[in-house]
PDB file of C-alpha atoms in Angstrom:
ATOM      1  CA  MET Y   1     -65.128   8.715  41.504  1.00 83.00           C
ATOM      2  CA  MET Y   2     -68.917   8.800  41.706  1.00 92.00           C
ATOM      3  CA  LYS Y   3     -70.762  10.518  38.863  1.00 94.00           C
ATOM      4  CA  ARG Y   4     -74.058  12.389  38.963  1.00 94.00           C
ATOM      5  CA  VAL Y   5     -76.870  11.541  36.590  1.00 94.00           C
ATOM      6  CA  LYS Y   6     -76.197  14.508  34.306  1.00 93.00           C
ATOM      7  CA  GLU Y   7     -72.552  13.467  33.952  1.00 95.00           C
ATOM      8  CA  VAL Y   8     -73.572   9.898  33.116  1.00 94.00           C
ATOM      9  CA  ALA Y   9     -76.048  11.173  30.527  1.00 93.00           C
ATOM     10  CA  GLU Y  10     -73.328  13.273  28.879  1.00 93.00           C
ATOM     11  CA  LEU Y  11     -70.883  10.372  29.007  1.00 93.00           C
ATOM     12  CA  THR Y  12     -73.217   7.799  27.455  1.00 91.00           C
ATOM     13  CA  GLY Y  13     -75.418   9.908  25.207  1.00 89.00           C
ATOM     14  CA  ILE Y  14     -78.653   8.660  26.767  1.00 87.00           C
ATOM     15  CA  SER Y  15     -81.057  11.057  28.423  1.00 89.00           C
ATOM     16  CA  VAL Y  16     -81.379  11.874  32.112  1.00 90.00           C
ATOM     17  CA  ARG Y  17     -85.018  10.869  31.796  1.00 88.00           C
ATOM     18  CA  THR Y  18     -84.009   7.394  30.583  1.00 90.00           C
ATOM     19  CA  LEU Y  19     -81.603   6.965  33.508  1.00 93.00           C
ATOM     20  CA  HIS Y  20     -84.367   8.002  35.907  1.00 92.00           C
ATOM     21  CA  TYR Y  21     -86.657   5.431  34.279  1.00 92.00           C
ATOM     22  CA  TYR Y  22     -84.044   2.669  34.662  1.00 93.00           C
ATOM     23  CA  ASP Y  23     -83.923   3.555  38.358  1.00 93.00           C
ATOM     24  CA  GLU Y  24     -87.734   3.540  38.687  1.00 92.00           C
ATOM     25  CA  ILE Y  25     -88.075   0.030  37.252  1.00 92.00           C
ATOM     26  CA  GLY Y  26     -85.146  -1.317  39.282  1.00 94.00           C
ATOM     27  CA  LEU Y  27     -82.935  -1.963  36.275  1.00 94.00           C
ATOM     28  CA  LEU Y  28     -80.111   0.351  37.349  1.00 95.00           C
ATOM     29  CA  THR Y  29     -80.385   1.746  40.870  1.00 94.00           C
ATOM     30  CA  PRO Y  30     -77.531   4.050  41.906  1.00 95.00           C
ATOM     31  CA  ALA Y  31     -76.844   5.376  45.376  1.00 95.00           C
ATOM     32  CA  THR Y  32     -78.561   8.614  46.372  1.00 92.00           C
ATOM     33  CA  THR Y  33     -77.431  11.491  48.550  1.00 90.00           C
ATOM     34  CA  GLU Y  34     -79.467  12.879  51.435  1.00 89.00           C
ATOM     35  CA  THR Y  35     -80.690  15.587  49.079  1.00 90.00           C
ATOM     36  CA  GLY Y  36     -81.842  13.008  46.504  1.00 88.00           C
ATOM     37  CA  TYR Y  37     -79.045  13.243  43.941  1.00 91.00           C
ATOM     38  CA  ARG Y  38     -78.250   9.995  42.138  1.00 94.00           C
ATOM     39  CA  LEU Y  39     -74.603   8.943  42.275  1.00 95.00           C
ATOM     40  CA  TYR Y  40     -73.238   6.296  39.905  1.00 96.00           C
ATOM     41  CA  SER Y  41     -70.276   4.124  40.899  1.00 95.00           C
ATOM     42  CA  LYS Y  42     -67.851   2.274  38.625  1.00 94.00           C
ATOM     43  CA  ASP Y  43     -69.940  -0.887  39.089  1.00 94.00           C
ATOM     44  CA  ASP Y  44     -73.067   1.043  38.065  1.00 95.00           C
ATOM     45  CA  LEU Y  45     -71.347   2.230  34.883  1.00 95.00           C
ATOM     46  CA  GLU Y  46     -70.230  -1.314  34.051  1.00 94.00           C
ATOM     47  CA  LYS Y  47     -73.797  -2.504  34.540  1.00 95.00           C
ATOM     48  CA  LEU Y  48     -75.080   0.336  32.359  1.00 95.00           C
ATOM     49  CA  GLN Y  49     -72.683  -0.720  29.624  1.00 94.00           C
ATOM     50  CA  GLN Y  50     -74.158  -4.224  29.770  1.00 93.00           C
ATOM     51  CA  ILE Y  51     -77.667  -2.788  29.558  1.00 93.00           C
ATOM     52  CA  LEU Y  52     -76.775  -0.723  26.498  1.00 92.00           C
ATOM     53  CA  PHE Y  53     -75.120  -3.703  24.783  1.00 90.00           C
ATOM     54  CA  PHE Y  54     -78.311  -5.736  25.252  1.00 87.00           C
ATOM     55  CA  ARG Y  55     -80.467  -2.798  24.129  1.00 86.00           C
ATOM     56  CA  ALA Y  56     -78.374  -2.512  20.954  1.00 83.00           C
ATOM     57  CA  LEU Y  57     -79.274  -6.159  20.294  1.00 82.00           C
ATOM     58  CA  ASP Y  58     -83.017  -5.367  20.691  1.00 77.00           C
ATOM     59  CA  PHE Y  59     -83.499  -7.078  24.063  1.00 80.00           C
ATOM     60  CA  SER Y  60     -86.457  -5.690  25.999  1.00 81.00           C
ATOM     61  CA  LEU Y  61     -85.788  -3.922  29.301  1.00 86.00           C
ATOM     62  CA  LYS Y  62     -87.770  -6.624  31.080  1.00 85.00           C
ATOM     63  CA  LYS Y  63     -85.586  -9.351  29.574  1.00 83.00           C
ATOM     64  CA  ILE Y  64     -82.391  -7.435  30.381  1.00 88.00           C
ATOM     65  CA  LYS Y  65     -83.476  -7.033  34.004  1.00 90.00           C
ATOM     66  CA  THR Y  66     -84.155 -10.766  34.247  1.00 88.00           C
ATOM     67  CA  ILE Y  67     -80.733 -11.613  32.784  1.00 88.00           C
ATOM     68  CA  LEU Y  68     -78.792  -9.239  35.034  1.00 91.00           C
ATOM     69  CA  GLU Y  69     -80.604 -10.451  38.146  1.00 90.00           C
ATOM     70  CA  GLU Y  70     -79.706 -14.099  37.519  1.00 87.00           C
ATOM     71  CA  PRO Y  71     -77.556 -15.348  40.449  1.00 86.00           C
ATOM     72  CA  ASP Y  72     -75.095 -16.961  38.053  1.00 84.00           C
ATOM     73  CA  PHE Y  73     -74.843 -13.985  35.671  1.00 86.00           C
ATOM     74  CA  ASP Y  74     -71.307 -13.885  34.263  1.00 88.00           C
ATOM     75  CA  ARG Y  75     -70.201 -10.581  32.744  1.00 87.00           C
ATOM     76  CA  MET Y  76     -67.454 -12.121  30.618  1.00 90.00           C
ATOM     77  CA  GLU Y  77     -69.818 -14.763  29.278  1.00 88.00           C
ATOM     78  CA  ALA Y  78     -72.343 -12.047  28.428  1.00 87.00           C
ATOM     79  CA  LEU Y  79     -69.710  -9.995  26.616  1.00 89.00           C
ATOM     80  CA  ASN Y  80     -68.625 -12.983  24.518  1.00 88.00           C
ATOM     81  CA  TYR Y  81     -72.266 -13.735  23.688  1.00 84.00           C
ATOM     82  CA  GLN Y  82     -72.902 -10.116  22.672  1.00 85.00           C
ATOM     83  CA  LYS Y  83     -69.740 -10.097  20.551  1.00 88.00           C
ATOM     84  CA  GLU Y  84     -70.852 -13.265  18.761  1.00 85.00           C
ATOM     85  CA  ILE Y  85     -74.271 -11.815  17.933  1.00 82.00           C
ATOM     86  CA  LEU Y  86     -72.740  -8.552  16.729  1.00 84.00           C
ATOM     87  CA  HIS Y  87     -70.354 -10.474  14.437  1.00 85.00           C
ATOM     88  CA  GLU Y  88     -73.328 -12.308  12.917  1.00 81.00           C
ATOM     89  CA  LYS Y  89     -75.186  -9.022  12.519  1.00 81.00           C
ATOM     90  CA  LYS Y  90     -72.110  -7.447  10.895  1.00 87.00           C
ATOM     91  CA  GLN Y  91     -71.862 -10.301   8.405  1.00 85.00           C
ATOM     92  CA  ARG Y  92     -75.521  -9.814   7.432  1.00 81.00           C
ATOM     93  CA  LEU Y  93     -75.016  -6.068   7.051  1.00 84.00           C
ATOM     94  CA  ASP Y  94     -71.862  -6.582   4.968  1.00 87.00           C
ATOM     95  CA  LYS Y  95     -73.835  -8.849   2.622  1.00 83.00           C
ATOM     96  CA  MET Y  96     -76.569  -6.245   2.275  1.00 82.00           C
ATOM     97  CA  ILE Y  97     -74.034  -3.452   1.626  1.00 88.00           C
ATOM     98  CA  THR Y  98     -72.427  -5.582  -1.096  1.00 86.00           C
ATOM     99  CA  MET Y  99     -75.863  -6.236  -2.585  1.00 84.00           C
ATOM    100  CA  ILE Y 100     -76.671  -2.490  -2.566  1.00 87.00           C
ATOM    101  CA  ASP Y 101     -73.356  -1.683  -4.294  1.00 88.00           C
ATOM    102  CA  LYS Y 102     -74.131  -4.234  -7.008  1.00 87.00           C
ATOM    103  CA  THR Y 103     -77.660  -2.861  -7.355  1.00 88.00           C
ATOM    104  CA  ILE Y 104     -76.324   0.702  -7.755  1.00 91.00           C
ATOM    105  CA  GLN Y 105     -73.957  -0.519 -10.473  1.00 90.00           C
ATOM    106  CA  ASN Y 106     -76.867  -2.325 -12.117  1.00 87.00           C
ATOM    107  CA  VAL Y 107     -79.066   0.802 -12.075  1.00 91.00           C
ATOM    108  CA  LYS Y 108     -76.190   2.819 -13.595  1.00 91.00           C
ATOM    109  CA  GLY Y 109     -75.831   0.228 -16.337  1.00 90.00           C
ATOM    110  CA  GLU Y 110     -72.320  -0.650 -15.255  1.00 90.00           C
ATOM    111  CA  ARG Y 111     -73.063  -4.332 -14.708  1.00 87.00           C
ATOM    112  CA  SER Y 112     -75.846  -6.873 -14.996  1.00 86.00           C
ATOM    113  CA  MET Y 113     -77.394  -8.527 -11.966  1.00 79.00           C
ATOM    114  CA  THR Y 114     -78.847 -12.010 -11.585  1.00 77.00           C
ATOM    115  CA  ASP Y 115     -82.048 -12.631  -9.654  1.00 73.00           C
ATOM    116  CA  GLN Y 116     -80.023 -14.569  -7.082  1.00 74.00           C
ATOM    117  CA  GLU Y 117     -77.678 -11.594  -6.533  1.00 73.00           C
ATOM    118  CA  ARG Y 118     -80.621  -9.221  -6.215  1.00 72.00           C
ATOM    119  CA  PHE Y 119     -81.835 -10.969  -3.067  1.00 70.00           C
ATOM    120  CA  ALA Y 120     -78.594 -12.455  -1.707  1.00 67.00           C
ATOM    121  CA  GLY Y 121     -78.376 -10.188   1.347  1.00 64.00           C
ATOM    122  CA  PHE Y 122     -81.815 -10.824   2.755  1.00 62.00           C
ATOM    123  CA  ASP Y 123     -82.340 -13.472   5.413  1.00 59.00           C
ATOM    124  CA  PHE Y 124     -85.780 -13.876   6.948  1.00 51.00           C
ATOM    125  CA  SER Y 125     -85.213 -17.432   8.148  1.00 49.00           C
ATOM    126  CA  GLN Y 126     -84.893 -16.267  11.761  1.00 51.00           C
ATOM    127  CA  ASN Y 127     -87.484 -14.162  13.564  1.00 48.00           C
ATOM    128  CA  PRO Y 128     -85.851 -12.393  16.559  1.00 49.00           C
ATOM    129  CA  TYR Y 129     -89.205 -12.186  18.357  1.00 47.00           C
ATOM    130  CA  GLU Y 130     -90.321 -15.771  17.747  1.00 47.00           C
ATOM    131  CA  GLN Y 131     -88.961 -17.285  20.966  1.00 53.00           C
ATOM    132  CA  GLU Y 132     -90.497 -14.488  23.016  1.00 52.00           C
ATOM    133  CA  ALA Y 133     -93.815 -15.017  21.251  1.00 49.00           C
ATOM    134  CA  ARG Y 134     -93.658 -18.738  21.977  1.00 49.00           C
ATOM    135  CA  GLU Y 135     -93.131 -18.039  25.656  1.00 53.00           C
ATOM    136  CA  ARG Y 136     -96.129 -15.700  25.734  1.00 53.00           C
ATOM    137  CA  TYR Y 137     -98.625 -17.563  23.564  1.00 49.00           C
ATOM    138  CA  GLY Y 138     -97.365 -21.151  23.382  1.00 51.00           C
ATOM    139  CA  ASP Y 139     -95.758 -23.273  20.688  1.00 54.00           C
ATOM    140  CA  GLU Y 140     -99.038 -24.501  19.227  1.00 53.00           C
ATOM    141  CA  ALA Y 141    -100.317 -20.971  18.605  1.00 54.00           C
ATOM    142  CA  ILE Y 142     -97.070 -19.821  16.979  1.00 52.00           C
ATOM    143  CA  ASN Y 143     -96.801 -22.958  14.846  1.00 60.00           C
ATOM    144  CA  ARG Y 144    -100.366 -22.459  13.598  1.00 59.00           C
ATOM    145  CA  SER Y 145     -99.649 -18.810  12.785  1.00 60.00           C
ATOM    146  CA  LYS Y 146     -96.470 -19.653  10.865  1.00 61.00           C
ATOM    147  CA  GLN Y 147     -98.199 -22.484   9.008  1.00 65.00           C
ATOM    148  CA  LYS Y 148    -101.092 -20.203   8.068  1.00 63.00           C
ATOM    149  CA  ILE Y 149     -98.857 -17.390   6.767  1.00 65.00           C
ATOM    150  CA  ASN Y 150     -96.448 -19.731   4.968  1.00 66.00           C
ATOM    151  CA  SER Y 151     -99.357 -21.347   3.148  1.00 70.00           C
ATOM    152  CA  LEU Y 152    -100.344 -18.031   1.545  1.00 65.00           C
ATOM    153  CA  SER Y 153     -99.340 -17.113  -1.984  1.00 77.00           C
ATOM    154  CA  LYS Y 154     -97.199 -14.054  -2.632  1.00 76.00           C
ATOM    155  CA  ASP Y 155    -100.287 -12.120  -3.739  1.00 77.00           C
ATOM    156  CA  GLU Y 156    -102.193 -13.180  -0.617  1.00 75.00           C
ATOM    157  CA  LYS Y 157     -99.286 -12.090   1.590  1.00 74.00           C
ATOM    158  CA  ASN Y 158     -99.242  -8.705  -0.144  1.00 77.00           C
ATOM    159  CA  LYS Y 159    -102.973  -8.301   0.445  1.00 79.00           C
ATOM    160  CA  LEU Y 160    -102.469  -9.271   4.089  1.00 78.00           C
ATOM    161  CA  GLY Y 161     -99.807  -6.605   4.412  1.00 79.00           C
ATOM    162  CA  HIS Y 162    -102.052  -3.972   2.833  1.00 83.00           C
ATOM    163  CA  SER Y 163    -104.913  -4.848   5.211  1.00 83.00           C
ATOM    164  CA  PHE Y 164    -102.562  -4.636   8.193  1.00 83.00           C
ATOM    165  CA  ASP Y 165    -101.263  -1.272   7.017  1.00 87.00           C
ATOM    166  CA  SER Y 166    -104.753   0.077   6.399  1.00 90.00           C
ATOM    167  CA  ILE Y 167    -106.013  -0.760   9.901  1.00 91.00           C
ATOM    168  CA  TYR Y 168    -102.969   0.805  11.552  1.00 91.00           C
ATOM    169  CA  LYS Y 169    -103.371   3.992   9.519  1.00 94.00           C
ATOM    170  CA  ARG Y 170    -107.054   4.204  10.530  1.00 94.00           C
ATOM    171  CA  LEU Y 171    -106.134   3.801  14.175  1.00 95.00           C
ATOM    172  CA  ALA Y 172    -103.339   6.359  13.859  1.00 94.00           C
ATOM    173  CA  ASP Y 173    -105.851   8.914  12.563  1.00 95.00           C
ATOM    174  CA  LEU Y 174    -107.991   8.278  15.656  1.00 95.00           C
ATOM    175  CA  ARG Y 175    -105.243   8.165  18.278  1.00 94.00           C
ATOM    176  CA  ASN Y 176    -105.784  11.715  19.572  1.00 92.00           C
ATOM    177  CA  GLY Y 177    -109.425  10.992  20.383  1.00 93.00           C
ATOM    178  CA  SER Y 178    -111.055   8.788  23.006  1.00 94.00           C
ATOM    179  CA  PRO Y 179    -110.337   5.036  22.827  1.00 94.00           C
ATOM    180  CA  GLU Y 180    -113.959   4.557  23.911  1.00 94.00           C
ATOM    181  CA  ALA Y 181    -115.370   6.406  20.886  1.00 94.00           C
ATOM    182  CA  ALA Y 182    -117.527   4.381  18.508  1.00 95.00           C
ATOM    183  CA  GLU Y 183    -115.182   4.887  15.553  1.00 95.00           C
ATOM    184  CA  ALA Y 184    -112.162   3.827  17.623  1.00 95.00           C
ATOM    185  CA  GLN Y 185    -113.960   0.727  18.854  1.00 96.00           C
ATOM    186  CA  LYS Y 186    -115.012  -0.168  15.299  1.00 95.00           C
ATOM    187  CA  ALA Y 187    -111.371   0.048  14.159  1.00 95.00           C
ATOM    188  CA  ILE Y 188    -110.228  -2.067  17.130  1.00 95.00           C
ATOM    189  CA  HIS Y 189    -112.965  -4.586  16.364  1.00 94.00           C
ATOM    190  CA  ASP Y 190    -111.602  -4.837  12.833  1.00 92.00           C
ATOM    191  CA  TRP Y 191    -108.110  -5.363  14.292  1.00 92.00           C
ATOM    192  CA  TYR Y 192    -109.446  -8.150  16.545  1.00 91.00           C
ATOM    193  CA  GLU Y 193    -111.200  -9.780  13.581  1.00 89.00           C
ATOM    194  CA  PHE Y 194    -108.092  -9.380  11.416  1.00 86.00           C
ATOM    195  CA  LEU Y 195    -105.891 -11.145  13.972  1.00 83.00           C
ATOM    196  CA  ASN Y 196    -108.356 -13.962  14.507  1.00 81.00           C
ATOM    197  CA  GLY Y 197    -109.157 -14.409  10.823  1.00 77.00           C
ATOM    198  CA  LYS Y 198    -105.793 -13.973   9.167  1.00 66.00           C
ATOM    199  CA  VAL Y 199    -102.913 -15.179  11.349  1.00 63.00           C
ATOM    200  CA  GLY Y 200    -104.094 -18.681  12.224  1.00 57.00           C
ATOM    201  CA  TYR Y 201    -104.438 -18.129  15.972  1.00 60.00           C
ATOM    202  CA  HIS Y 202    -107.618 -17.265  17.870  1.00 71.00           C
ATOM    203  CA  TYR Y 203    -107.165 -14.580  20.502  1.00 76.00           C
ATOM    204  CA  THR Y 204    -109.523 -14.744  23.421  1.00 82.00           C
ATOM    205  CA  LEU Y 205    -110.633 -11.347  24.707  1.00 86.00           C
ATOM    206  CA  GLU Y 206    -108.253 -11.760  27.649  1.00 84.00           C
ATOM    207  CA  ALA Y 207    -105.340 -12.553  25.317  1.00 81.00           C
ATOM    208  CA  PHE Y 208    -106.290  -9.622  23.083  1.00 85.00           C
ATOM    209  CA  GLU Y 209    -106.230  -7.267  26.079  1.00 87.00           C
ATOM    210  CA  GLY Y 210    -102.874  -8.744  27.137  1.00 83.00           C
ATOM    211  CA  LEU Y 211    -101.486  -8.216  23.644  1.00 84.00           C
ATOM    212  CA  GLY Y 212    -102.390  -4.542  23.901  1.00 87.00           C
ATOM    213  CA  GLN Y 213    -100.394  -4.281  27.119  1.00 84.00           C
ATOM    214  CA  VAL Y 214     -97.401  -5.853  25.356  1.00 82.00           C
ATOM    215  CA  TYR Y 215     -97.547  -3.015  22.812  1.00 85.00           C
ATOM    216  CA  VAL Y 216     -96.701  -0.607  25.640  1.00 85.00           C
ATOM    217  CA  ASP Y 217     -94.488  -2.771  27.866  1.00 80.00           C
ATOM    218  CA  ASP Y 218     -92.143  -3.898  25.100  1.00 78.00           C
ATOM    219  CA  GLU Y 219     -90.244  -0.974  23.591  1.00 80.00           C
ATOM    220  CA  ARG Y 220     -89.695  -2.836  20.332  1.00 77.00           C
ATOM    221  CA  PHE Y 221     -93.436  -3.096  19.733  1.00 82.00           C
ATOM    222  CA  THR Y 222     -93.955   0.509  20.817  1.00 87.00           C
ATOM    223  CA  LYS Y 223     -91.285   1.762  18.428  1.00 87.00           C
ATOM    224  CA  ASN Y 224     -92.692  -0.148  15.454  1.00 86.00           C
ATOM    225  CA  ILE Y 225     -96.319   0.775  16.130  1.00 89.00           C
ATOM    226  CA  ASP Y 226     -95.569   4.435  16.821  1.00 90.00           C
ATOM    227  CA  GLN Y 227     -94.040   4.720  13.362  1.00 89.00           C
ATOM    228  CA  TYR Y 228     -97.638   5.199  12.247  1.00 91.00           C
ATOM    229  CA  GLY Y 229     -98.061   8.038  14.752  1.00 92.00           C
ATOM    230  CA  GLU Y 230     -96.631   8.919  18.142  1.00 91.00           C
ATOM    231  CA  GLY Y 231     -98.785   7.560  20.953  1.00 92.00           C
ATOM    232  CA  LEU Y 232    -100.512   4.931  18.799  1.00 94.00           C
ATOM    233  CA  ALA Y 233     -99.305   1.981  20.908  1.00 91.00           C
ATOM    234  CA  LEU Y 234    -100.735   3.532  24.069  1.00 93.00           C
ATOM    235  CA  PHE Y 235    -104.005   4.365  22.307  1.00 94.00           C
ATOM    236  CA  MET Y 236    -104.322   0.811  20.990  1.00 94.00           C
ATOM    237  CA  ARG Y 237    -103.624  -0.620  24.455  1.00 93.00           C
ATOM    238  CA  ASP Y 238    -106.436   1.463  25.937  1.00 94.00           C
ATOM    239  CA  ALA Y 239    -108.846   0.777  23.081  1.00 95.00           C
ATOM    240  CA  MET Y 240    -108.154  -2.977  23.210  1.00 93.00           C
ATOM    241  CA  LYS Y 241    -108.867  -2.999  26.943  1.00 92.00           C
ATOM    242  CA  VAL Y 242    -112.161  -1.155  26.420  1.00 95.00           C
ATOM    243  CA  TYR Y 243    -113.097  -3.590  23.658  1.00 94.00           C
ATOM    244  CA  ALA Y 244    -112.275  -6.638  25.788  1.00 91.00           C
ATOM    245  CA  ASP Y 245    -114.191  -5.287  28.807  1.00 91.00           C
ATOM    246  CA  ARG Y 246    -117.265  -4.490  26.728  1.00 91.00           C
ATOM    247  CA  ASN Y 247    -117.403  -7.846  24.995  1.00 88.00           C
ATOM    248  CA  LYS Y 248    -116.626 -10.270  27.831  1.00 75.00           C
TER     249      LYS Y 248
END
């Protein structure tokens, strides 16, 4: 039995607006009635389930669309792959939960805790965005960035983090104004200089403008950036474009 968009939204817990957006970008395109109502078939719901599995694993909508449109896409293979990743994620979470329990006991004075136990649940050896970054900017650029950051001392890394945080907070305070304003452009200039001076990779103005577009196109970037203030990613995209245009 076909389901209307409101029924699908209630069934899945995602918004009608999100379903409309999936249709607009060609990710999930249901049939429509003569009066314009969207009707979702069983196949559409199975495809939506796949989309939501990939979203839960932090895949971008663009990447999901590419995967699902592959001629040799195999649903069973995808499900087994998703299950494998979720098992790995569960193991990491279980380790962190165990570490938190031990830390709580330590704080209560119920047990002592070694330095090794204190950090046993953390694993930063794999960066989930690294492969995507390599595809966008090239292996040489990413290798230089990693080498630069890894060469820093703990104190230097902390200072780098504070500088990053400070620039984002400045930009967040300006996000409701014009991206062309002098103060906004000064903050974006500082962001451009920070990237080129601190992460071991030189961004051309074109690459800098493209990076700003990534902030909006990739929901993961948008979500992280907008933690400093709703709409910041969009503001930065616009301000970075203005900066690139003015300085070419």
